[in-house]
């Protein structure tokens, strides 16, 4: 209870963007990181979640946030580009039923980790450490298997860990303009601006 | 679900505040979205609708670069980019203003028009609302509509699901819009959970700054006391801004601040006494009150905390601030600071201020110190000290001898003041001193005699005889009080003097006293008449007897005079003839007199036949009172038959009168059982209910009757609550029937459960209950939690203060707890608040200040100045004094006013015995 004697009123799920420095291209690296991060915050902020403003740099900080949380928490890593809205929405829906949600990347890392309430603090701390470390996908999978926990696996996505990933993002941005869904298929407005500025002609599909 | 892309796609529409759309299409190479449209051209920035123009703020270098980038993005090819850039620029606010103004000159029309719109947004100070609308996935216009009193539940739903921290401007609008409605309380909780304590406080202040309507000021003040913000500066600022809107808000403001007492620490409150309100300034009146509020909200403080506080210097304190400052010194026991203040203010030479501080000094200093300086003070200051002790008596063993000594002083005003106080110190020595004063100093005789009347039975026979000897020649200033003394003395010499005086002449002004005197002996015709009048008046309740008697007709006076003048046999004959004369308007009065004295012979049967219509009578209803008074067998049987028929009987009123007058044949319990059986036909007066104990079953019936019958409002009457608790009833059975899991259905039931039920059971019922989304039971639930100890102590205290201010019946609960702790002030305040003479003594410190003020407002007549400060007493409510008897060393009589008035200064708490007792003085 707080000073007012009231129980916490935060029944809304929470979300946080976890720091994980992305690969830096030769030009505009810092801006790229900021663009990805702000795009993610804007996306998450549009959902019915409480977006945490606290800085989360590592597993310990994430575990600490989870310990304080009074609702399920979805952590998304900041080097993820154009996270599909459906993934985020799906993760939040799943956390109502299952204790853990995992968003895998093809390179063996995670793009998202969601944890509901009620898990043992020690397990939560281990999951957070694993998710923020090397070989996160494997480590988290091992932990979940050992604990015999059910979880939801989100569709695979990617993070910007190299030139190839950035090119992938760029092409997804271009494709989204041609698709029926338009920009909704790849929500990354600031990334588009960055691409326009630093990869001339590429994002708009112009020669 | 609306997607983020949705608001990328939305066009920014004009809102009520006059926001714009950007320019429409232009054919020549201007990239404008086909979805945009024109509403109206941009207004010049100087015409800000929200007050003085916002001035640009210099951004940091990296911010400047970022702003420049964003301005460039205003001309992006995609609408989503342009809109996003707008949002980010709006977030920069005044820092972007300079570059945005420059942007209006951009060759790119899209950028120029968007910059113009942005400047409008920034100047309107609605940038935060603009951003909030985006966050809530609304257009600014839609948000404005919801804020302007649209669908409250929809708005709250949106806030609950979508609001993010950092939207204090929006919360300010929401709180201002909802204050006065129950929904404001759950909204506050939501705001606190999202914005945190400081964010909520900022929103409150902003809400208060934006108030326009005067009634909203009072309502927002209520929000502050029910849901105080984290920082005391925010609480004070909000109250001060509310006061800026309301006229005449001084006392209300301080009252609200007082409700926060104990919630904040002293140091932080005193530091907040000098508010920094930024660029917006409070009105001078409101600004002056901020230190007063801070002081009023401090429970107690140390000297160091006081010194470190941001208070104005003593010689520059306004009266309002000074009053609160002095009251705080008294509360905190800082007597040295009180002395210093006295010295400092004496040097100013302002007699009025000196009086004020002396009134407080009389309370805060040790009594010995106060008495030591008494004679060195000017007259007005000494009077103020006496006033102070009249309101808040000090140690009787020390003060009473001092006051008796003042009775021999040569200054008449000192003698009168002392005599007024001595009325509270009933003792043989007091009576003797007052009698001597009356006998030796004629100009102080009225004051001395008025005080003496309350304790005249303690007088020595010699003193009584000496006073009785004054009666024949007593002037009209002295006589009323002298008569009262002789009447109360009940000694042969006094009785003989009164009897002789009234048989000779009965002045109209002394009719009441004469009735009380002669009613002692009902066997005489005059006595029977007097007794009938007193008994009948007593059915209106203890406090109402006086007023009832004052309404007697001139013809009644003449009858009394005639009966006194005649020998008893002739007087009796007169009464009988009058009672039998169908044409005499005094027939009912005479019949009553015969019945009261048991002199009616066999007339009761005749009266019954007339009332029943068996014999014609011009006014059968006039015999009701006589039949209620008569103890003849026929009358008694008549009443019993009416009782059996129940409250539907046309003669049941007669039964009620007889019971209330204590006549024979029907007990109070039998009568109450019949009344409570049919409560819809009218509950008895509170006085009749309180006059004795009720067994639990009858108390249960009473509670049912008050909850579900015509006396619904009585259920929450503080005295009724006290009485029902005392009767040991099970209110849960009444409130919830036989339900296994009681569930209060509304705010009233919540309160009654907390106030009446056994604490453990009430906790079980209420501890997990959440308030309704519409907030309709929020205050009641919070109050109940405070009453049941489910909140931390400082919070519980603040909630109960707020509840008290809102008129909830929690006062009695607090008083009873303080009584349990042996708090003398609590018992004194309780009895004062229910007795007529002290009725106007409200809260002690208020009365204290009120008296000093009143003294200066009236012309400088020393005598009666204190009385002049009291105003007209209101009709007192009845108090179930029996409920207090277990806490007292001696029980209170049912007619307790006079009994209490002369013992008020003697009250103390005997810790060893665990009871309140009265000091025995020689």
Tab-separated table of N, CA, C and O in Angstrom, chain A residues 1 3-7 9-10 12 34 38 42-43 45-51 85 89 177 181 183-184 187 189-190 192-193 196-197 204, chain B residues 1 3-5 7 9 66 69 73 77-78 80-81 84 88 134-135 159-165 189 192-194 228 263 782 791-792 795:
chain	number	residue	atom	x	y	z
A	1	UNK	N	0.834	-1.192	0.000
A	1	UNK	CA	0.000	0.000	0.000
A	1	UNK	C	0.866	1.237	0.000
A	1	UNK	O	1.926	1.263	0.580
A	3	UNK	N	1.318	5.644	0.571
A	3	UNK	CA	1.080	6.486	1.726
A	3	UNK	C	-0.411	6.738	1.934
A	3	UNK	O	-0.874	6.948	3.041
A	4	UNK	N	-1.119	6.705	0.811
A	4	UNK	CA	-2.544	6.925	0.897
A	4	UNK	C	-3.277	5.693	1.381
A	4	UNK	O	-4.481	5.709	1.518
A	5	UNK	N	-2.541	4.620	1.591
A	5	UNK	CA	-3.210	3.405	2.014
A	5	UNK	C	-3.943	2.725	0.882
A	5	UNK	O	-4.841	1.922	1.101
A	6	UNK	N	-3.567	3.087	-0.339
A	6	UNK	CA	-4.272	2.485	-1.460
A	6	UNK	C	-3.406	1.405	-2.075
A	6	UNK	O	-2.189	1.526	-2.143
A	7	UNK	N	-4.077	0.391	-2.566
A	7	UNK	CA	-3.320	-0.620	-3.303
A	7	UNK	C	-3.001	-0.041	-4.679
A	7	UNK	O	-3.683	0.843	-5.170
A	9	UNK	N	-2.743	0.927	-8.422
A	9	UNK	CA	-3.851	0.948	-9.376
A	9	UNK	C	-3.425	0.529	-10.755
A	9	UNK	O	-4.119	0.738	-11.726
A	10	UNK	N	-2.214	-0.023	-10.873
A	10	UNK	CA	-1.697	-0.325	-12.201
A	10	UNK	C	-2.110	-1.724	-12.616
A	10	UNK	O	-1.339	-2.658	-12.501
A	12	UNK	N	-3.074	-2.302	-15.741
A	12	UNK	CA	-2.768	-2.364	-17.156
A	12	UNK	C	-1.449	-3.070	-17.330
A	12	UNK	O	-0.503	-2.874	-16.551
A	34	UNK	N	18.762	5.661	-32.078
A	34	UNK	CA	17.687	6.494	-31.509
A	34	UNK	C	16.395	6.313	-32.283
A	34	UNK	O	15.314	6.227	-31.705
A	38	UNK	N	12.959	5.038	-30.608
A	38	UNK	CA	11.773	5.896	-30.526
A	38	UNK	C	10.607	5.320	-31.306
A	38	UNK	O	9.452	5.476	-30.924
A	42	UNK	N	7.018	4.480	-29.597
A	42	UNK	CA	5.772	5.004	-30.148
A	42	UNK	C	4.806	3.862	-30.421
A	42	UNK	O	3.605	3.972	-30.145
A	43	UNK	N	5.319	2.777	-30.952
A	43	UNK	CA	4.463	1.624	-31.226
A	43	UNK	C	3.861	1.091	-29.946
A	43	UNK	O	2.651	0.884	-29.845
A	45	UNK	N	3.578	2.573	-27.122
A	45	UNK	CA	2.730	3.574	-26.480
A	45	UNK	C	1.340	3.657	-27.069
A	45	UNK	O	0.427	4.170	-26.438
A	46	UNK	N	1.189	3.157	-28.276
A	46	UNK	CA	-0.133	3.196	-28.902
A	46	UNK	C	-0.999	2.044	-28.427
A	46	UNK	O	-2.186	1.993	-28.713
A	47	UNK	N	-0.407	1.116	-27.726
A	47	UNK	CA	-1.161	-0.031	-27.213
A	47	UNK	C	-1.677	0.281	-25.818
A	47	UNK	O	-1.156	1.168	-25.145
A	48	UNK	N	-2.659	-0.479	-25.345
A	48	UNK	CA	-3.158	-0.252	-23.980
A	48	UNK	C	-2.229	-0.824	-22.919
A	48	UNK	O	-2.563	-1.750	-22.188
A	49	UNK	N	-1.008	-0.270	-22.898
A	49	UNK	CA	-0.026	-0.695	-21.903
A	49	UNK	C	0.472	0.554	-21.203
A	49	UNK	O	0.312	1.664	-21.699
A	50	UNK	N	1.100	0.326	-20.076
A	50	UNK	CA	1.775	1.416	-19.387
A	50	UNK	C	3.233	1.327	-19.760
A	50	UNK	O	3.899	0.357	-19.413
A	51	UNK	N	3.692	2.315	-20.460
A	51	UNK	CA	5.052	2.274	-20.965
A	51	UNK	C	6.010	2.781	-19.899
A	51	UNK	O	5.905	3.910	-19.444
A	85	UNK	N	2.888	-4.905	-35.320
A	85	UNK	CA	1.934	-4.593	-34.257
A	85	UNK	C	1.254	-5.852	-33.753
A	85	UNK	O	1.001	-6.001	-32.555
A	89	UNK	N	0.625	-7.056	-29.899
A	89	UNK	CA	-0.730	-7.313	-29.413
A	89	UNK	C	-0.885	-8.773	-29.016
A	89	UNK	O	-1.477	-9.094	-27.980
A	177	UNK	N	5.410	0.000	-48.776
A	177	UNK	CA	4.754	1.061	-49.548
A	177	UNK	C	4.015	0.509	-50.756
A	177	UNK	O	3.117	1.165	-51.279
A	181	UNK	N	-1.412	-3.200	-47.273
A	181	UNK	CA	-1.475	-2.619	-45.926
A	181	UNK	C	-0.718	-1.322	-45.816
A	181	UNK	O	-0.922	-0.554	-44.861
A	183	UNK	N	1.919	1.416	-44.980
A	183	UNK	CA	2.876	1.636	-43.888
A	183	UNK	C	2.559	0.781	-42.671
A	183	UNK	O	3.424	0.539	-41.830
A	184	UNK	N	1.322	0.332	-42.578
A	184	UNK	CA	0.969	-0.476	-41.407
A	184	UNK	C	1.704	-1.801	-41.388
A	184	UNK	O	1.778	-2.460	-40.360
A	187	UNK	N	5.898	-0.628	-39.404
A	187	UNK	CA	5.728	0.639	-38.693
A	187	UNK	C	7.074	1.070	-38.143
A	187	UNK	O	7.569	0.523	-37.147
A	189	UNK	N	8.556	4.783	-38.595
A	189	UNK	CA	8.582	6.068	-39.273
A	189	UNK	C	9.958	6.738	-39.198
A	189	UNK	O	10.458	7.281	-40.184
A	190	UNK	N	10.550	6.685	-38.048
A	190	UNK	CA	11.843	7.363	-37.891
A	190	UNK	C	12.935	6.599	-38.637
A	190	UNK	O	13.869	7.205	-39.157
A	192	UNK	N	12.432	5.101	-41.379
A	192	UNK	CA	12.267	5.527	-42.785
A	192	UNK	C	12.990	6.853	-43.016
A	192	UNK	O	13.641	7.053	-44.042
A	193	UNK	N	12.824	7.765	-42.065
A	193	UNK	CA	13.497	9.065	-42.224
A	193	UNK	C	15.004	8.853	-42.268
A	193	UNK	O	15.716	9.462	-43.083
A	196	UNK	N	15.971	7.477	-45.556
A	196	UNK	CA	15.931	8.512	-46.589
A	196	UNK	C	17.181	9.367	-46.545
A	196	UNK	O	17.735	9.764	-47.555
A	197	UNK	N	17.585	9.643	-45.293
A	197	UNK	CA	18.711	10.560	-45.163
A	197	UNK	C	20.024	9.860	-45.496
A	197	UNK	O	20.898	10.437	-46.124
A	204	UNK	N	12.237	5.085	-50.464
A	204	UNK	CA	11.052	5.490	-51.211
A	204	UNK	C	10.887	4.695	-52.494
A	204	UNK	O	9.899	4.857	-53.192
B	1	UNK	N	-9.389	-2.691	-33.301
B	1	UNK	CA	-8.626	-1.736	-32.484
B	1	UNK	C	-7.951	-0.718	-33.406
B	1	UNK	O	-7.440	-1.086	-34.446
B	3	UNK	N	-5.124	1.494	-34.862
B	3	UNK	CA	-3.702	1.167	-34.919
B	3	UNK	C	-2.889	2.443	-34.842
B	3	UNK	O	-3.405	3.531	-35.089
B	4	UNK	N	-1.623	2.282	-34.576
B	4	UNK	CA	-0.766	3.476	-34.599
B	4	UNK	C	-0.834	4.153	-35.948
B	4	UNK	O	-0.816	5.355	-36.043
B	5	UNK	N	-0.946	3.338	-36.977
B	5	UNK	CA	-1.037	3.940	-38.298
B	5	UNK	C	-2.292	4.781	-38.400
B	5	UNK	O	-2.375	5.689	-39.197
B	7	UNK	N	-3.464	6.932	-36.333
B	7	UNK	CA	-3.251	8.349	-36.127
B	7	UNK	C	-2.149	8.889	-37.020
B	7	UNK	O	-2.023	10.070	-37.192
B	9	UNK	N	-2.550	8.411	-39.974
B	9	UNK	CA	-3.422	8.774	-41.069
B	9	UNK	C	-4.354	9.909	-40.723
B	9	UNK	O	-4.954	10.515	-41.574
B	66	UNK	N	18.106	18.824	-33.413
B	66	UNK	CA	16.972	17.906	-33.535
B	66	UNK	C	15.733	18.651	-34.014
B	66	UNK	O	14.991	18.169	-34.881
B	69	UNK	N	15.968	19.269	-37.636
B	69	UNK	CA	15.639	18.044	-38.398
B	69	UNK	C	14.148	17.849	-38.498
B	69	UNK	O	13.596	17.524	-39.547
B	73	UNK	N	11.382	17.652	-41.543
B	73	UNK	CA	10.464	16.521	-41.759
B	73	UNK	C	9.018	16.954	-41.885
B	73	UNK	O	8.172	16.179	-42.304
B	77	UNK	N	7.467	13.539	-47.545
B	77	UNK	CA	6.503	13.117	-48.568
B	77	UNK	C	5.329	12.377	-47.940
B	77	UNK	O	4.222	12.391	-48.460
B	78	UNK	N	5.555	11.711	-46.844
B	78	UNK	CA	4.475	10.925	-46.265
B	78	UNK	C	3.820	11.702	-45.121
B	78	UNK	O	4.474	12.332	-44.296
B	80	UNK	N	2.367	10.525	-42.554
B	80	UNK	CA	2.700	9.986	-41.231
B	80	UNK	C	3.966	10.640	-40.694
B	80	UNK	O	4.062	10.953	-39.510
B	81	UNK	N	4.922	10.877	-41.579
B	81	UNK	CA	6.159	11.513	-41.122
B	81	UNK	C	5.898	12.947	-40.695
B	81	UNK	O	6.442	13.409	-39.695
B	84	UNK	N	4.084	12.935	-37.401
B	84	UNK	CA	4.940	12.534	-36.293
B	84	UNK	C	5.882	13.672	-35.919
B	84	UNK	O	6.125	13.965	-34.765
B	88	UNK	N	6.391	15.640	-32.283
B	88	UNK	CA	7.660	15.777	-31.562
B	88	UNK	C	8.015	17.234	-31.346
B	88	UNK	O	8.540	17.603	-30.302
B	134	UNK	N	-3.277	12.658	-29.207
B	134	UNK	CA	-2.606	11.649	-30.038
B	134	UNK	C	-2.435	10.361	-29.255
B	134	UNK	O	-2.635	9.268	-29.773
B	135	UNK	N	-2.046	10.497	-28.012
B	135	UNK	CA	-1.822	9.307	-27.203
B	135	UNK	C	-3.111	8.516	-27.017
B	135	UNK	O	-3.112	7.295	-27.008
B	159	UNK	N	-8.620	6.880	-20.636
B	159	UNK	CA	-7.471	7.202	-19.793
B	159	UNK	C	-6.930	5.938	-19.141
B	159	UNK	O	-5.723	5.733	-19.054
B	160	UNK	N	-7.847	5.099	-18.723
B	160	UNK	CA	-7.428	3.900	-18.017
B	160	UNK	C	-6.631	2.977	-18.936
B	160	UNK	O	-5.667	2.339	-18.519
B	161	UNK	N	-7.041	2.910	-20.194
B	161	UNK	CA	-6.391	1.940	-21.074
B	161	UNK	C	-5.233	2.537	-21.854
B	161	UNK	O	-4.338	1.812	-22.266
B	162	UNK	N	-5.206	3.856	-22.034
B	162	UNK	CA	-4.221	4.397	-22.962
B	162	UNK	C	-3.329	5.495	-22.394
B	162	UNK	O	-2.330	5.833	-23.011
B	163	UNK	N	-3.707	6.076	-21.286
B	163	UNK	CA	-2.907	7.208	-20.809
B	163	UNK	C	-1.528	6.738	-20.376
B	163	UNK	O	-1.368	5.666	-19.802
B	164	UNK	N	-0.544	7.556	-20.675
B	164	UNK	CA	0.828	7.300	-20.263
B	164	UNK	C	1.241	8.401	-19.295
B	164	UNK	O	0.634	9.468	-19.268
B	165	UNK	N	2.292	8.156	-18.517
B	165	UNK	CA	2.768	9.228	-17.630
B	165	UNK	C	3.180	10.454	-18.437
B	165	UNK	O	3.570	10.353	-19.588
B	189	UNK	N	-7.397	8.573	-8.261
B	189	UNK	CA	-6.584	7.371	-8.005
B	189	UNK	C	-5.871	6.931	-9.279
B	189	UNK	O	-4.701	6.533	-9.245
B	192	UNK	N	-3.039	9.318	-9.901
B	192	UNK	CA	-1.934	9.063	-8.991
B	192	UNK	C	-1.150	7.832	-9.416
B	192	UNK	O	0.086	7.808	-9.343
B	193	UNK	N	-1.861	6.816	-9.886
B	193	UNK	CA	-1.155	5.587	-10.258
B	193	UNK	C	-0.312	5.800	-11.507
B	193	UNK	O	0.738	5.195	-11.661
B	194	UNK	N	-0.754	6.679	-12.377
B	194	UNK	CA	-0.013	6.883	-13.623
B	194	UNK	C	1.041	7.979	-13.490
B	194	UNK	O	2.139	7.865	-13.985
B	228	UNK	N	-5.013	14.283	-0.702
B	228	UNK	CA	-3.928	15.270	-0.683
B	228	UNK	C	-2.806	14.858	-1.619
B	228	UNK	O	-2.476	13.666	-1.721
B	263	UNK	N	-1.170	15.307	8.331
B	263	UNK	CA	-0.848	14.498	7.150
B	263	UNK	C	0.579	14.751	6.676
B	263	UNK	O	1.286	13.833	6.272
B	782	UNK	N	-13.912	5.153	1.940
B	782	UNK	CA	-12.661	5.670	2.503
B	782	UNK	C	-12.846	6.025	3.977
B	782	UNK	O	-11.992	5.740	4.819
B	791	UNK	N	-6.500	2.035	7.423
B	791	UNK	CA	-5.574	2.948	6.760
B	791	UNK	C	-4.456	3.293	7.726
B	791	UNK	O	-4.660	3.271	8.941
B	792	UNK	N	-3.281	3.644	7.210
B	792	UNK	CA	-2.216	4.111	8.104
B	792	UNK	C	-2.697	5.333	8.889
B	792	UNK	O	-3.492	6.118	8.389
B	795	UNK	N	-2.960	8.947	7.463
B	795	UNK	CA	-3.948	8.981	6.381
B	795	UNK	C	-5.345	8.886	6.966
B	795	UNK	O	-6.261	9.610	6.558
